[in-house]
């Protein structure tokens, strides 16, 4: 009944290989799920008529290779988010953005949180437009425990982007603050639910969340941005995706997508292409108001986007096929702030650029 001499070492030798085998088997299962999903997507793009009208094999391959392939080749030029702010504001110049005000949707996690952190560090007053103010307050507390008190202020306001009824109250609450608006970062969104889901107003959920809500918010905030534009340049940054480059066609008569023609990735591509068109529309109609608008592809980043779609998240965030295209949150958030802060972006957009990745058009 006594201890086995050297038992601890024996246990370590036995369990270490077992745990390595478990990890290996888990990785293999993940690869099977990822490749199964990928092959099914390719089959759908080639064989299902209502999918092919929005995204087909050729548009998927050329769109993905054209953007993500080039993105991987030019990854060397992509800084981290904080490095972008240091470059534009001056490293250590933590008051550079004092007096500036930004709204960031989805600021409580992922890319939005990193954008908020870096802007606040350099003095910007950031309005966190979030679904859960309690979650945002906890994220802000953790941020300040880690970083110390940031130079810029945070104001947390509630908005539920899937529900259009919450947009006007959010804008009303913001306007009541009596602040200018220099940066509107339309960051939040959802990706590829496995089934057609309705918004509270009955629209397909991705279309409502990714497109309609940000369109309405931007329109309602436009008078404030025009007012700000009389004394300072205003930037609007809309988060798109490589999926938008894969989109072949958008049929206005099929917006929002009918339930019987729903395909999660093809429809996600449509919403991201619409984000690009939204940015182009804003620039075309409001560029003369000292407003600069563009869309960005942040990269493939494991932020929790796509939760619930095991096949797609396994492919994007775990599969070997996409490993070369993945970025950290710090680098994924960089292009957004490059487009919000870098002086050269204004001339690039006015010359026709509208879609940016790796901190360049």
PDB file of N, CA, C and O in Angstrom, residues 324-356:
ATOM      1  N   UNK A 324      -1.614  30.112 -42.932  1.00  0.00           N
ATOM      2  CA  UNK A 324      -0.731  31.138 -43.487  1.00  0.00           C
ATOM      3  C   UNK A 324      -1.410  32.508 -43.565  1.00  0.00           C
ATOM      4  O   UNK A 324      -0.756  33.550 -43.629  1.00  0.00           O
ATOM      5  N   UNK A 325      -2.754  32.514 -43.538  1.00  0.00           N
ATOM      6  CA  UNK A 325      -3.487  33.766 -43.696  1.00  0.00           C
ATOM      7  C   UNK A 325      -3.882  34.393 -42.355  1.00  0.00           C
ATOM      8  O   UNK A 325      -4.402  35.505 -42.341  1.00  0.00           O
ATOM      9  N   UNK A 326      -3.669  33.704 -41.259  1.00  0.00           N
ATOM     10  CA  UNK A 326      -4.161  34.196 -39.974  1.00  0.00           C
ATOM     11  C   UNK A 326      -3.285  35.304 -39.402  1.00  0.00           C
ATOM     12  O   UNK A 326      -2.090  35.366 -39.653  1.00  0.00           O
ATOM     13  N   UNK A 327      -3.943  36.165 -38.616  1.00  0.00           N
ATOM     14  CA  UNK A 327      -3.250  37.267 -37.944  1.00  0.00           C
ATOM     15  C   UNK A 327      -3.629  37.284 -36.471  1.00  0.00           C
ATOM     16  O   UNK A 327      -4.670  36.759 -36.075  1.00  0.00           O
ATOM     17  N   UNK A 328      -2.823  37.972 -35.688  1.00  0.00           N
ATOM     18  CA  UNK A 328      -3.169  38.256 -34.303  1.00  0.00           C
ATOM     19  C   UNK A 328      -4.194  39.391 -34.273  1.00  0.00           C
ATOM     20  O   UNK A 328      -4.361  40.135 -35.258  1.00  0.00           O
ATOM     21  N   UNK A 329      -4.852  39.548 -33.140  1.00  0.00           N
ATOM     22  CA  UNK A 329      -5.781  40.669 -32.970  1.00  0.00           C
ATOM     23  C   UNK A 329      -5.044  41.998 -33.134  1.00  0.00           C
ATOM     24  O   UNK A 329      -5.551  42.934 -33.766  1.00  0.00           O
ATOM     25  N   UNK A 330      -3.839  42.080 -32.584  1.00  0.00           N
ATOM     26  CA  UNK A 330      -3.069  43.328 -32.657  1.00  0.00           C
ATOM     27  C   UNK A 330      -2.796  43.745 -34.094  1.00  0.00           C
ATOM     28  O   UNK A 330      -2.865  44.933 -34.440  1.00  0.00           O
ATOM     29  N   UNK A 331      -2.500  42.782 -34.963  1.00  0.00           N
ATOM     30  CA  UNK A 331      -2.266  43.108 -36.375  1.00  0.00           C
ATOM     31  C   UNK A 331      -3.576  43.230 -37.151  1.00  0.00           C
ATOM     32  O   UNK A 331      -3.687  44.050 -38.069  1.00  0.00           O
ATOM     33  N   UNK A 332      -4.565  42.421 -36.781  1.00  0.00           N
ATOM     34  CA  UNK A 332      -5.855  42.499 -37.467  1.00  0.00           C
ATOM     35  C   UNK A 332      -6.538  43.843 -37.259  1.00  0.00           C
ATOM     36  O   UNK A 332      -7.247  44.331 -38.136  1.00  0.00           O
ATOM     37  N   UNK A 333      -6.328  44.442 -36.093  1.00  0.00           N
ATOM     38  CA  UNK A 333      -6.961  45.733 -35.796  1.00  0.00           C
ATOM     39  C   UNK A 333      -6.211  46.910 -36.402  1.00  0.00           C
ATOM     40  O   UNK A 333      -6.705  48.043 -36.386  1.00  0.00           O
ATOM     41  N   UNK A 334      -5.035  46.659 -36.952  1.00  0.00           N
ATOM     42  CA  UNK A 334      -4.163  47.752 -37.393  1.00  0.00           C
ATOM     43  C   UNK A 334      -4.724  48.525 -38.586  1.00  0.00           C
ATOM     44  O   UNK A 334      -4.653  49.761 -38.626  1.00  0.00           O
ATOM     45  N   UNK A 335      -5.274  47.819 -39.573  1.00  0.00           N
ATOM     46  CA  UNK A 335      -5.727  48.514 -40.785  1.00  0.00           C
ATOM     47  C   UNK A 335      -6.879  49.462 -40.487  1.00  0.00           C
ATOM     48  O   UNK A 335      -7.007  50.525 -41.106  1.00  0.00           O
ATOM     49  N   UNK A 336      -7.719  49.096 -39.521  1.00  0.00           N
ATOM     50  CA  UNK A 336      -8.824  49.981 -39.136  1.00  0.00           C
ATOM     51  C   UNK A 336      -8.294  51.329 -38.665  1.00  0.00           C
ATOM     52  O   UNK A 336      -8.753  52.387 -39.121  1.00  0.00           O
ATOM     53  N   UNK A 337      -7.317  51.309 -37.772  1.00  0.00           N
ATOM     54  CA  UNK A 337      -6.784  52.586 -37.271  1.00  0.00           C
ATOM     55  C   UNK A 337      -5.876  53.271 -38.276  1.00  0.00           C
ATOM     56  O   UNK A 337      -5.742  54.491 -38.265  1.00  0.00           O
ATOM     57  N   UNK A 338      -5.257  52.485 -39.160  1.00  0.00           N
ATOM     58  CA  UNK A 338      -4.530  53.114 -40.268  1.00  0.00           C
ATOM     59  C   UNK A 338      -5.489  53.969 -41.085  1.00  0.00           C
ATOM     60  O   UNK A 338      -5.178  55.118 -41.431  1.00  0.00           O
ATOM     61  N   UNK A 339      -6.658  53.423 -41.389  1.00  0.00           N
ATOM     62  CA  UNK A 339      -7.636  54.166 -42.195  1.00  0.00           C
ATOM     63  C   UNK A 339      -8.273  55.310 -41.416  1.00  0.00           C
ATOM     64  O   UNK A 339      -8.693  56.305 -42.009  1.00  0.00           O
ATOM     65  N   UNK A 340      -8.335  55.185 -40.100  1.00  0.00           N
ATOM     66  CA  UNK A 340      -8.915  56.257 -39.296  1.00  0.00           C
ATOM     67  C   UNK A 340      -7.944  57.406 -39.060  1.00  0.00           C
ATOM     68  O   UNK A 340      -8.358  58.564 -38.987  1.00  0.00           O
ATOM     69  N   UNK A 341      -6.640  57.103 -38.978  1.00  0.00           N
ATOM     70  CA  UNK A 341      -5.686  58.108 -38.504  1.00  0.00           C
ATOM     71  C   UNK A 341      -4.613  58.527 -39.500  1.00  0.00           C
ATOM     72  O   UNK A 341      -4.122  59.658 -39.427  1.00  0.00           O
ATOM     73  N   UNK A 342      -4.208  57.647 -40.394  1.00  0.00           N
ATOM     74  CA  UNK A 342      -3.054  57.957 -41.241  1.00  0.00           C
ATOM     75  C   UNK A 342      -3.368  59.065 -42.235  1.00  0.00           C
ATOM     76  O   UNK A 342      -4.383  59.010 -42.937  1.00  0.00           O
ATOM     77  N   UNK A 343      -2.506  60.073 -42.344  1.00  0.00           N
ATOM     78  CA  UNK A 343      -2.786  61.216 -43.226  1.00  0.00           C
ATOM     79  C   UNK A 343      -2.859  60.843 -44.700  1.00  0.00           C
ATOM     80  O   UNK A 343      -3.620  61.456 -45.458  1.00  0.00           O
ATOM     81  N   UNK A 344      -2.084  59.825 -45.146  1.00  0.00           N
ATOM     82  CA  UNK A 344      -2.063  59.490 -46.573  1.00  0.00           C
ATOM     83  C   UNK A 344      -3.364  58.866 -47.060  1.00  0.00           C
ATOM     84  O   UNK A 344      -3.641  58.852 -48.262  1.00  0.00           O
ATOM     85  N   UNK A 345      -4.189  58.360 -46.148  1.00  0.00           N
ATOM     86  CA  UNK A 345      -5.430  57.684 -46.548  1.00  0.00           C
ATOM     87  C   UNK A 345      -6.389  58.647 -47.236  1.00  0.00           C
ATOM     88  O   UNK A 345      -7.082  58.286 -48.185  1.00  0.00           O
ATOM     89  N   UNK A 346      -6.408  59.870 -46.771  1.00  0.00           N
ATOM     90  CA  UNK A 346      -7.325  60.861 -47.342  1.00  0.00           C
ATOM     91  C   UNK A 346      -7.097  61.022 -48.848  1.00  0.00           C
ATOM     92  O   UNK A 346      -8.039  60.938 -49.649  1.00  0.00           O
ATOM     93  N   UNK A 347      -5.859  61.233 -49.251  1.00  0.00           N
ATOM     94  CA  UNK A 347      -5.542  61.396 -50.672  1.00  0.00           C
ATOM     95  C   UNK A 347      -5.791  60.103 -51.440  1.00  0.00           C
ATOM     96  O   UNK A 347      -6.258  60.133 -52.590  1.00  0.00           O
ATOM     97  N   UNK A 348      -5.495  58.968 -50.836  1.00  0.00           N
ATOM     98  CA  UNK A 348      -5.723  57.682 -51.512  1.00  0.00           C
ATOM     99  C   UNK A 348      -7.195  57.459 -51.795  1.00  0.00           C
ATOM    100  O   UNK A 348      -7.574  57.037 -52.888  1.00  0.00           O
ATOM    101  N   UNK A 349      -8.046  57.754 -50.815  1.00  0.00           N
ATOM    102  CA  UNK A 349      -9.490  57.569 -51.006  1.00  0.00           C
ATOM    103  C   UNK A 349     -10.017  58.560 -52.043  1.00  0.00           C
ATOM    104  O   UNK A 349     -10.814  58.203 -52.916  1.00  0.00           O
ATOM    105  N   UNK A 350      -9.550  59.785 -51.982  1.00  0.00           N
ATOM    106  CA  UNK A 350     -10.011  60.791 -52.948  1.00  0.00           C
ATOM    107  C   UNK A 350      -9.524  60.473 -54.359  1.00  0.00           C
ATOM    108  O   UNK A 350     -10.106  60.939 -55.338  1.00  0.00           O
ATOM    109  N   UNK A 351      -8.489  59.633 -54.460  1.00  0.00           N
ATOM    110  CA  UNK A 351      -7.999  59.194 -55.771  1.00  0.00           C
ATOM    111  C   UNK A 351      -8.684  57.917 -56.252  1.00  0.00           C
ATOM    112  O   UNK A 351      -8.344  57.403 -57.314  1.00  0.00           O
ATOM    113  N   UNK A 352      -9.615  57.393 -55.445  1.00  0.00           N
ATOM    114  CA  UNK A 352     -10.385  56.232 -55.890  1.00  0.00           C
ATOM    115  C   UNK A 352     -10.254  54.987 -55.049  1.00  0.00           C
ATOM    116  O   UNK A 352     -11.005  54.025 -55.242  1.00  0.00           O
ATOM    117  N   UNK A 353      -9.298  54.912 -54.120  1.00  0.00           N
ATOM    118  CA  UNK A 353      -9.152  53.739 -53.266  1.00  0.00           C
ATOM    119  C   UNK A 353     -10.336  53.642 -52.306  1.00  0.00           C
ATOM    120  O   UNK A 353     -10.832  54.659 -51.808  1.00  0.00           O
ATOM    121  N   UNK A 354     -10.801  52.428 -52.053  1.00  0.00           N
ATOM    122  CA  UNK A 354     -11.923  52.287 -51.115  1.00  0.00           C
ATOM    123  C   UNK A 354     -11.811  51.056 -50.232  1.00  0.00           C
ATOM    124  O   UNK A 354     -12.516  50.952 -49.230  1.00  0.00           O
ATOM    125  N   UNK A 355     -10.929  50.102 -50.571  1.00  0.00           N
ATOM    126  CA  UNK A 355     -10.827  48.841 -49.848  1.00  0.00           C
ATOM    127  C   UNK A 355      -9.375  48.642 -49.427  1.00  0.00           C
ATOM    128  O   UNK A 355      -8.474  48.629 -50.262  1.00  0.00           O
ATOM    129  N   UNK A 356      -9.144  48.512 -48.111  1.00  0.00           N
ATOM    130  CA  UNK A 356      -7.791  48.467 -47.568  1.00  0.00           C
ATOM    131  C   UNK A 356      -7.554  47.159 -46.812  1.00  0.00           C
ATOM    132  O   UNK A 356      -8.469  46.648 -46.160  1.00  0.00           O
TER     133      UNK A 356
END
